[in-house]
Coordinates of C-alpha atoms and ligand atoms in Angstrom, one line a residue:
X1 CA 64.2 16.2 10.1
X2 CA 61.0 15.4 8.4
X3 CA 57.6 15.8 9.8
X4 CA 55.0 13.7 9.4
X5 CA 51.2 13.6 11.0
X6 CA 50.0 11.5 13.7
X7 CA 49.2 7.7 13.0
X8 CA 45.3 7.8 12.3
X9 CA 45.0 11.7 11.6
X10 CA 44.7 12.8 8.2
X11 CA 45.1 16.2 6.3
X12 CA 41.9 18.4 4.8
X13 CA 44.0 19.8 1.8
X14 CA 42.5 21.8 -0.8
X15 CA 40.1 20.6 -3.0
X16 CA 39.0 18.0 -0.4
X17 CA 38.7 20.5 2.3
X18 CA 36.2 22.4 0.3
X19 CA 34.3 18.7 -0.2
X20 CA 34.4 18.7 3.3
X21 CA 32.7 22.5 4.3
X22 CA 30.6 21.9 1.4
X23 CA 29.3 18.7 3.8
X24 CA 28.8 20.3 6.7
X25 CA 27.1 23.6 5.2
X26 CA 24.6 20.6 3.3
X27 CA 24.4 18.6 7.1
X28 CA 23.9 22.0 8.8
X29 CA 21.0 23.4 6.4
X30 CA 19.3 20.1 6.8
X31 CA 19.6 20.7 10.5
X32 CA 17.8 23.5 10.4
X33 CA 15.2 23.0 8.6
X34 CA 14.3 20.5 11.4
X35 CA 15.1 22.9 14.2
X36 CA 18.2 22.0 15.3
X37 CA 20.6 24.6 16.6
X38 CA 24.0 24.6 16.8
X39 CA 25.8 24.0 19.5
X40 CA 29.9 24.1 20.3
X41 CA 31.3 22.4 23.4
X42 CA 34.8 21.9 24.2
X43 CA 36.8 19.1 22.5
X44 CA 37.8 17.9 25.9
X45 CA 36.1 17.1 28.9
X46 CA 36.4 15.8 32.7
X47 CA 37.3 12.2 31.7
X48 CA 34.1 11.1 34.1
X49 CA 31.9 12.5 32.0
X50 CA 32.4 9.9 29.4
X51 CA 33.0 7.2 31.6
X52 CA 29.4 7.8 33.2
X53 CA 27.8 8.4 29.9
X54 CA 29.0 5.6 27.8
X55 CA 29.2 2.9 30.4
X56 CA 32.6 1.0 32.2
X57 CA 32.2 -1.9 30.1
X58 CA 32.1 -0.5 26.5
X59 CA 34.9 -0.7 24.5
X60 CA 35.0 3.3 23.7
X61 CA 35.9 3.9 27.4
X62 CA 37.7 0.5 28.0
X63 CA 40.1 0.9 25.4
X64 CA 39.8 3.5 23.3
X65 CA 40.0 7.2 25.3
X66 CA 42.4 9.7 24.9
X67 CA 43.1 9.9 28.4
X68 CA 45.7 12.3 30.1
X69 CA 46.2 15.0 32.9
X70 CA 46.8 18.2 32.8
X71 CA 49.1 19.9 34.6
X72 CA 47.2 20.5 37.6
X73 CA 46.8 17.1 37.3
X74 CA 42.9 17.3 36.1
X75 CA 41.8 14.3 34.8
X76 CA 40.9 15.2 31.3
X77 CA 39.5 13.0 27.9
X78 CA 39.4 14.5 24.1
X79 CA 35.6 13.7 23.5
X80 CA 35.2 10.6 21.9
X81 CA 32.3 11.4 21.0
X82 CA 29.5 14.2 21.2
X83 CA 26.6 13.6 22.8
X84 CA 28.1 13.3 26.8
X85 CA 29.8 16.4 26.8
X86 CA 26.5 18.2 25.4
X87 CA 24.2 17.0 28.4
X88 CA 26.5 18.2 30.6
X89 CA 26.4 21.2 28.9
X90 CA 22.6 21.8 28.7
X91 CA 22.5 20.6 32.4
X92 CA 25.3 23.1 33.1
X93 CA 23.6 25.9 31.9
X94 CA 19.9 25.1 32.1
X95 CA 19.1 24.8 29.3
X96 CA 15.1 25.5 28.5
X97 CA 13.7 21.6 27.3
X98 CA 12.6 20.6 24.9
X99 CA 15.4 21.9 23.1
X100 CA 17.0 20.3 19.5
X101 CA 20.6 20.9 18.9
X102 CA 23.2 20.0 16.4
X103 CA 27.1 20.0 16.4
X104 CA 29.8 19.4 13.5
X105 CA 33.3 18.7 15.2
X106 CA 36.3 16.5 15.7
X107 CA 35.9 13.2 18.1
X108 CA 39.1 11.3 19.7
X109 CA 39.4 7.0 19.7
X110 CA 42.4 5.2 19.8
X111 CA 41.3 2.5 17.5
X112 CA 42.7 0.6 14.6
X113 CA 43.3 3.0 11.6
X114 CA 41.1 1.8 8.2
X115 CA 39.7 3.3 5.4
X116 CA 37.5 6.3 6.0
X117 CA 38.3 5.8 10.1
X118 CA 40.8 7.5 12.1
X119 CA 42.2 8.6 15.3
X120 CA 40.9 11.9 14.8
X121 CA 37.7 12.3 13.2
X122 CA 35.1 13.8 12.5
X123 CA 31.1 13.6 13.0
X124 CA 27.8 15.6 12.3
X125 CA 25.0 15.1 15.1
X126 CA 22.1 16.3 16.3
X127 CA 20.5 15.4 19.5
X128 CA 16.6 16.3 20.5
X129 CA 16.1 16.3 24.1
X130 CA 12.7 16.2 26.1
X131 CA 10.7 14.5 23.1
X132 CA 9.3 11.6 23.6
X133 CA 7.0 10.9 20.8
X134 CA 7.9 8.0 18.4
X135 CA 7.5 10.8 15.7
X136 CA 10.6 12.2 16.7
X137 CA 12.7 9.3 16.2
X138 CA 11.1 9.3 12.7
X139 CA 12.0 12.6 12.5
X140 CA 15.4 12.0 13.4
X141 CA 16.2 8.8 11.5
X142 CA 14.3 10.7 8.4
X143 CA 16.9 14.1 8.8
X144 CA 19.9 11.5 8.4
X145 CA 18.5 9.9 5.6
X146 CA 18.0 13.0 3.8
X147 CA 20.9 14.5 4.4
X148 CA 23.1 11.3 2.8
X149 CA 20.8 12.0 0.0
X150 CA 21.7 16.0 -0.7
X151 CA 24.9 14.7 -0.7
X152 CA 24.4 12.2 -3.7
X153 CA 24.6 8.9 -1.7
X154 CA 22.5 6.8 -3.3
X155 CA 23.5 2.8 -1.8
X156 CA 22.7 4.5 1.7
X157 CA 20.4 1.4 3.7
X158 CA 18.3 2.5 6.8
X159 CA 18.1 0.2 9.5
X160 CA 16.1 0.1 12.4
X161 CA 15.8 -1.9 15.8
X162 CA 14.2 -1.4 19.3
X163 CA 16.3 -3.0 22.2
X164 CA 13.8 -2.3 24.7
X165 CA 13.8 0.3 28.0
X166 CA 14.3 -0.6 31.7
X167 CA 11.2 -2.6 32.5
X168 CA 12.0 -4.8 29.5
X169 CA 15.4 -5.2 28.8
X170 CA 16.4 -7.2 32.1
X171 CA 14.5 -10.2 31.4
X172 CA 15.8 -10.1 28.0
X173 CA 19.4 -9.7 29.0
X174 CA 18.9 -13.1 31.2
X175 CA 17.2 -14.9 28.9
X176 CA 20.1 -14.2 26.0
X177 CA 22.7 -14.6 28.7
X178 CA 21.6 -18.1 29.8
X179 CA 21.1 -18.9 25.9
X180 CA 24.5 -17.8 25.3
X181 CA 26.1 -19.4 29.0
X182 CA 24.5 -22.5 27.7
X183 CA 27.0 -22.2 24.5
X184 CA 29.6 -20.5 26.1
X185 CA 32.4 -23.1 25.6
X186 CA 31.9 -22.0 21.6
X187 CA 32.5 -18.7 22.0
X188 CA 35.2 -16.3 21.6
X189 CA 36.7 -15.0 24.7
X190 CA 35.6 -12.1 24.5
X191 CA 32.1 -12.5 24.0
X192 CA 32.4 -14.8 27.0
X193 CA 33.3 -11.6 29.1
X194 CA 30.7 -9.4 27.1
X195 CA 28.2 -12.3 27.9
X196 CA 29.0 -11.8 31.9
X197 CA 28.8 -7.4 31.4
X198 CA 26.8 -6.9 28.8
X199 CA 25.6 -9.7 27.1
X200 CA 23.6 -7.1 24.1
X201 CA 27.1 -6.5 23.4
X202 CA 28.1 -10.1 21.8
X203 CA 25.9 -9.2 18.7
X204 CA 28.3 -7.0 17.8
X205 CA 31.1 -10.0 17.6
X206 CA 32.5 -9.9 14.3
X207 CA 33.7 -13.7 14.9
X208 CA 31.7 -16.4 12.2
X209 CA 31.0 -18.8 15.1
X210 CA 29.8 -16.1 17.3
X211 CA 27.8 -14.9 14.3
X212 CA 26.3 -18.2 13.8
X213 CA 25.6 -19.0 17.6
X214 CA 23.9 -15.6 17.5
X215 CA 22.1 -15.8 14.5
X216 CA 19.7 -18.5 16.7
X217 CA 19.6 -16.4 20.3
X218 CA 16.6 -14.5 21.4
X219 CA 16.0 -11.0 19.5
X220 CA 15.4 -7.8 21.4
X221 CA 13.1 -7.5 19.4
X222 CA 10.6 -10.2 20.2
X223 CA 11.1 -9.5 23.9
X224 CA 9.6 -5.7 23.9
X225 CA 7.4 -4.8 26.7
X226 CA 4.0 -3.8 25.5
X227 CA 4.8 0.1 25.4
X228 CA 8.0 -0.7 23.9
X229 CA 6.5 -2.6 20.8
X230 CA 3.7 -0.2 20.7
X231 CA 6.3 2.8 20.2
X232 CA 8.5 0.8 18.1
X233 CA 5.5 0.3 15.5
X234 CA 4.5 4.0 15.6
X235 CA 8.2 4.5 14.7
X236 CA 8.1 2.4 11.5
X237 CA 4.5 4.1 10.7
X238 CA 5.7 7.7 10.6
X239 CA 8.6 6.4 9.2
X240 CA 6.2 4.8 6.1
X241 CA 4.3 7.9 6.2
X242 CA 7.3 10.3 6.0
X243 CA 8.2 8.0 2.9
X244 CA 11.8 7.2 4.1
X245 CA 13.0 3.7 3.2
X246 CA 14.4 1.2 5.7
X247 CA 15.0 -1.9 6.6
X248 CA 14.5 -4.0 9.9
X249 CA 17.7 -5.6 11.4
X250 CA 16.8 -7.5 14.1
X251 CA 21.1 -8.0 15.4
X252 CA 21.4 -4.0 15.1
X253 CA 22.7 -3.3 18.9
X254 CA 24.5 -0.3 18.7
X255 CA 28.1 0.2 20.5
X256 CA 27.1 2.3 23.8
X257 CA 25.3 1.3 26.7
X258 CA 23.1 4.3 26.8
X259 CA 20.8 3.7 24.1
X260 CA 17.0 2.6 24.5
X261 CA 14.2 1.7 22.4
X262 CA 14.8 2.8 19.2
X263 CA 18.4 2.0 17.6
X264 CA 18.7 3.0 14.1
X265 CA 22.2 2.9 11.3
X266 CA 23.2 4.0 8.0
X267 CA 24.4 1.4 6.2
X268 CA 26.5 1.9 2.9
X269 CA 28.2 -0.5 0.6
X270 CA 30.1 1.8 -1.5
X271 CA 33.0 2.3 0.8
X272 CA 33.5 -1.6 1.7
X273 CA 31.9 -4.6 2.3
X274 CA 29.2 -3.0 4.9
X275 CA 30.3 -0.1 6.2
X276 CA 28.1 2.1 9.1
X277 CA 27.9 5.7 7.8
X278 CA 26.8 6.5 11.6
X279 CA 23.6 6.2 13.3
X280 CA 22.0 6.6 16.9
X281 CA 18.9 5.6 18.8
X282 CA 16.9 7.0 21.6
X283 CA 18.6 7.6 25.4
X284 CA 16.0 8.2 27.4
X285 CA 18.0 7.4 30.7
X286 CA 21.3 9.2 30.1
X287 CA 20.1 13.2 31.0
X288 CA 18.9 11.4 34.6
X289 CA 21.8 9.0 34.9
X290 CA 23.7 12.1 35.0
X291 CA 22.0 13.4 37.6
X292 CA 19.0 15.8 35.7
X293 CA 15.7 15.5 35.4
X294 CA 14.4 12.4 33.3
X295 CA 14.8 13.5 30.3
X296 CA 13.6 11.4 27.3
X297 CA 15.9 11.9 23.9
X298 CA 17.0 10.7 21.0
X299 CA 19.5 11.6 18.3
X300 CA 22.7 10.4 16.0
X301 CA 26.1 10.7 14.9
X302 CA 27.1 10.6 11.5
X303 CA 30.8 10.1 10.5
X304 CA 32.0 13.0 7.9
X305 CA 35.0 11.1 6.4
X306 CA 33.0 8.0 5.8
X307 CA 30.2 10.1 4.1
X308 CA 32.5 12.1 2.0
X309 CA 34.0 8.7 0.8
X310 CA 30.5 7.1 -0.1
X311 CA 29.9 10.5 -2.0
X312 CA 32.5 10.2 -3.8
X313 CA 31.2 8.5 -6.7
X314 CA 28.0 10.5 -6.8
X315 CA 29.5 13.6 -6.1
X316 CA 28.9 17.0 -8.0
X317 CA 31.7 18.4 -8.6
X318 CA 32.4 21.0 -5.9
X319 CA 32.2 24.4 -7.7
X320 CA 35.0 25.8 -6.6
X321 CA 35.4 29.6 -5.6
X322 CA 35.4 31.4 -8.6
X323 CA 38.2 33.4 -8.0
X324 CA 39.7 35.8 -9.6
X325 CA 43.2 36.9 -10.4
X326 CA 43.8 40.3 -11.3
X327 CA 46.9 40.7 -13.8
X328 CA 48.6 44.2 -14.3
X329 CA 49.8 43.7 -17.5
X330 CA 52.9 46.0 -16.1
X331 CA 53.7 48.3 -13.1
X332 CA 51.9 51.1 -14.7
X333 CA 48.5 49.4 -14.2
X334 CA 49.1 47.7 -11.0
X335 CA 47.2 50.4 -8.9
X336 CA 44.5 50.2 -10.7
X337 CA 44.7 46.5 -10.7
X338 CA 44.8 47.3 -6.7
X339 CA 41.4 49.0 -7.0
X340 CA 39.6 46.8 -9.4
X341 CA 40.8 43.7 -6.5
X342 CA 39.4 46.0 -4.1
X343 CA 35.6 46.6 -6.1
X344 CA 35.3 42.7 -6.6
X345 CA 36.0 41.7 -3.0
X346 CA 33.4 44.7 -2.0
X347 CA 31.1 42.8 -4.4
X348 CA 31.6 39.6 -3.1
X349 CA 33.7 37.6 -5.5
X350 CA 36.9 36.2 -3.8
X351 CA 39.9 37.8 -5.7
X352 CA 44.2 37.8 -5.4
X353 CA 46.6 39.4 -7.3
X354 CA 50.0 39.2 -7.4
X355 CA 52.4 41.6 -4.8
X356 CA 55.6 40.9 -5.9
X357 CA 56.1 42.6 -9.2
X358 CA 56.3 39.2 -11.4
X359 CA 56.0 39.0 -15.5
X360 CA 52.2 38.7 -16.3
X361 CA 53.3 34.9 -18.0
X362 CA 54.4 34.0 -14.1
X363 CA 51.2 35.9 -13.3
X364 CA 48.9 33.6 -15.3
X365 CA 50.7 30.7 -13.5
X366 CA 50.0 31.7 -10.3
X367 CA 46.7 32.4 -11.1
X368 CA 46.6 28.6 -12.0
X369 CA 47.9 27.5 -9.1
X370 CA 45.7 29.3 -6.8
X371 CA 42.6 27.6 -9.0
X372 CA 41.5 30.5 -10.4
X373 CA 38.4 30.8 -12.9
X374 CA 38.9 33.9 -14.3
X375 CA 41.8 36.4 -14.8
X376 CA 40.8 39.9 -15.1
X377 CA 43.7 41.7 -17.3
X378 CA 44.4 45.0 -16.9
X379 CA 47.0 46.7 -20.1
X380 CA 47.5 50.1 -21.3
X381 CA 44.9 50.0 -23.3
X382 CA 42.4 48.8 -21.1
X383 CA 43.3 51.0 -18.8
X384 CA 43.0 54.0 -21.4
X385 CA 39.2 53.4 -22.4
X386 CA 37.9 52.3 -19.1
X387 CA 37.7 48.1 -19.7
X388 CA 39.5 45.3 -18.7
X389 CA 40.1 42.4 -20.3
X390 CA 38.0 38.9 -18.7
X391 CA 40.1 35.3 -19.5
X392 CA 38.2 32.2 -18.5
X393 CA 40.9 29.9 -17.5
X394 CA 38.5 26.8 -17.8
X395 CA 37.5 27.5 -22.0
X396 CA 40.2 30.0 -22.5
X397 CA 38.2 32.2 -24.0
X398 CA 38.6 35.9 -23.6
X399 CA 36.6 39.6 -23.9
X400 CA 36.4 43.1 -23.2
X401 CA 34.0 44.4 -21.0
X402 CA 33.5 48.0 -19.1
X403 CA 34.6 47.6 -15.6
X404 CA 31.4 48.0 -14.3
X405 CA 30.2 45.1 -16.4
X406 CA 32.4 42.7 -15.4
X407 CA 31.7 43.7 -11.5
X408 CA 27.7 42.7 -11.8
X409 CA 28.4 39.9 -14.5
X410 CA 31.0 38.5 -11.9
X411 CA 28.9 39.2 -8.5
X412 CA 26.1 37.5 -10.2
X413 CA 27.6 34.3 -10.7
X414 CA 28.7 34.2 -7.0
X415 CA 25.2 34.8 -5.6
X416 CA 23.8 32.1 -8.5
X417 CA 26.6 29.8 -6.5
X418 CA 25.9 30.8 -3.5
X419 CA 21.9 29.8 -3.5
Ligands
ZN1 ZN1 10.1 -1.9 27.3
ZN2 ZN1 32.6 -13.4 19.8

């Protein structure tokens, strides 16, 4: 019987898994210099968490949760995404706002496989809660930018929108929904039920007529409230004044029904035609809609696979651990080849040797296959006047060095790789 994964899953295989840490130590330093903390919560949740969060008619809870019971017959839904399961978490356990955190983890949707999207995925977020200043969102939208750019992703567009809070958005939604009842008989079905739910939600209609009919209708954007365009232009100042580059898109809705205000994207073309990297937007509703304190916030998601994709191209190569392969030459050195393996992990530099007695030819082999950098070859001789022998397996070159040489030559390239 053969095995094969999942539909939608994929496998993080050497190199690309160390593409993929290499990300996430990048997303998780950038965190940090913002203030963001970490924070793990569990990869499932009580599936009304989500449902309350993200709202009955979006499509994430419509169609696309991982929804099962346990067998206690609990309710249960693998997170679909991050931000629900972390307000219930703060609200859980008090947590002392404001408070900034950050997570790095694997999301659920049943959706259509594609490039750089799957079943199981994952995403980089960060999430600031009890801030309300427009700064913040700056902040935000700024921390996403840059982190696309320490990972080489040059094409990356940032777009920004406000769809408004609760004192503005009704009127809006009435006015687009009688625009769009008036033109109903053009539209797709679906939009016609979006139009009825959540009429915001037809922007997102992938459909050329729908486009077109939309490209007419009323903008959020024109329909702000007056402390709604006042923060939405103190966004795009700190924004100019923090130097990040972006551009308006006044269509720019965002998929869940949380969001408020400010709704912002990553847009890059590398991958396809115009692929989201991720984004966000404030939720200034979502910690009280679940029952805590109002609680103004604002954060994003970012999606890992589609950003290792787009950095591709640009990529540095990932230096690799330089590891090193210890060779006894024959049995009569392999003790000391024990120790020497022993001295260099002490020092810090990742090192393997070979267990099962093998020819040193099979040993340089395995040393390729592991993706070693160095051997460190240990003969007779060497053995007799206190060296061993260093082979870089990238130039080929070779040389004799004292053993104690070769442990601070070695342990300083680590920490060099390491900064
Ligand atoms: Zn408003
Ligand atoms: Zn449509």
């Amino acid at each position: 019987m053969k095995h094969t994964r999942p539909k939608g899953t994929r496998d993080f295989l050497p190199p690309e898994s160390a593409r993929k840490q290499r990300a996430e130590a990048v997303f998780r330093r950038c965190a940090e210099l913002y203030g963001f903390q970490e924070a793990v919560t569990p990869t499932f949740e009580h599936t009304e968490v989500f449902v309350k969060s993200s709202g009955v008619t979006s499509d994430v809870v419509t169609k696309e949760m991982y929804t099962f019971k346990d067998r206690s017959e609990r309710e249960l839904t693998l997170r679909p995404e991050g931000t629900p399961g972390l307000v219930r978490a703060i609200l859980e356990n008090g947590l002392r706002i404001p408070c900034r955190l950050y997570y790095v983890g694997p999301m659920f949707r049943y959706n259509r496989p594609q490039k750089g999207r799957y079943r199981e995925f994952y995403q980089l977020g960060v999430e600031s809660f009890g801030e309300a200043g427009p700064e913040v969102d700056a902040e935000v939208i700024a921390l996403g930018a840059e982190f696309f750019g320490a990972l080489g992703i040059r094409d990356c567009e940032t777009q920004v929108n406000s769809i408004g809070c609760r004192a503005c958005r009704p009127q809006y939604h009435e006015q687009l929904k009688r625009f769009l009842t008036e033109r109903s008989s053009e539209l797709c079905p679906e939009c016609r039920t979006r139009m009825e739910q959540n009429p915001l939600r037809t922007f997102d209609c992938k459909n050329e007529t729908c486009q077109a009919i939309l490209g007419n209708a009323p903008k959020p954007k024109d329909n702000l409230c007056s402390a709604c365009a006042e923060h939405f232009q103190a966004v795009l100042a700190a924004l100019r004044a923090r130097d990040v580059k972006f551009a308006l898109n006044d269509r720019m809705v965002r998929g869940l029904d949380y969001y408020s205000r400010t709704a912002f994207e990553y847009i890059s073309r590398t991958i396809g035609a115009q692929d989201s990297l991720g984004g966000g937007g404030r939720y200034d509703y979502l910690v009280e809609d679940f029952g805590g304190p109002a609680t103004p916030a604002v954060g994003f998601a970012l999606g890992e696979e589609r950003a290792l994709l787009a950095a591709e191209q640009s990529d540095k190569p990932v230096v690799s651990r330089r590891l090193v392969f210890v060779i006894a030459m024959s049995d009569g050195e392999r003790a000391a080849a024990g120790e020497l393996l022993a001295e260099l992990r002490k020092a810090g530099v990742p090192a393997q040797m070979d267990y099962d007695h093998r020819k040193p030819k099979a040993q340089f082999r395995s040393a390729d296959n592991a993706g070693a950098q160095y051997c460190a070859i240990l003969g007779e001789r060497e053995l007799a006047q206190g060296l061993v022998s260093l082979k870089d397996l990238t130039t080929g070159e070779q040389q004799e060095l004292k053993r104690t040489e070769l442990l601070a030559r070695l342990a300083g390239q680590q920490m060099a790789d390491s900064r």
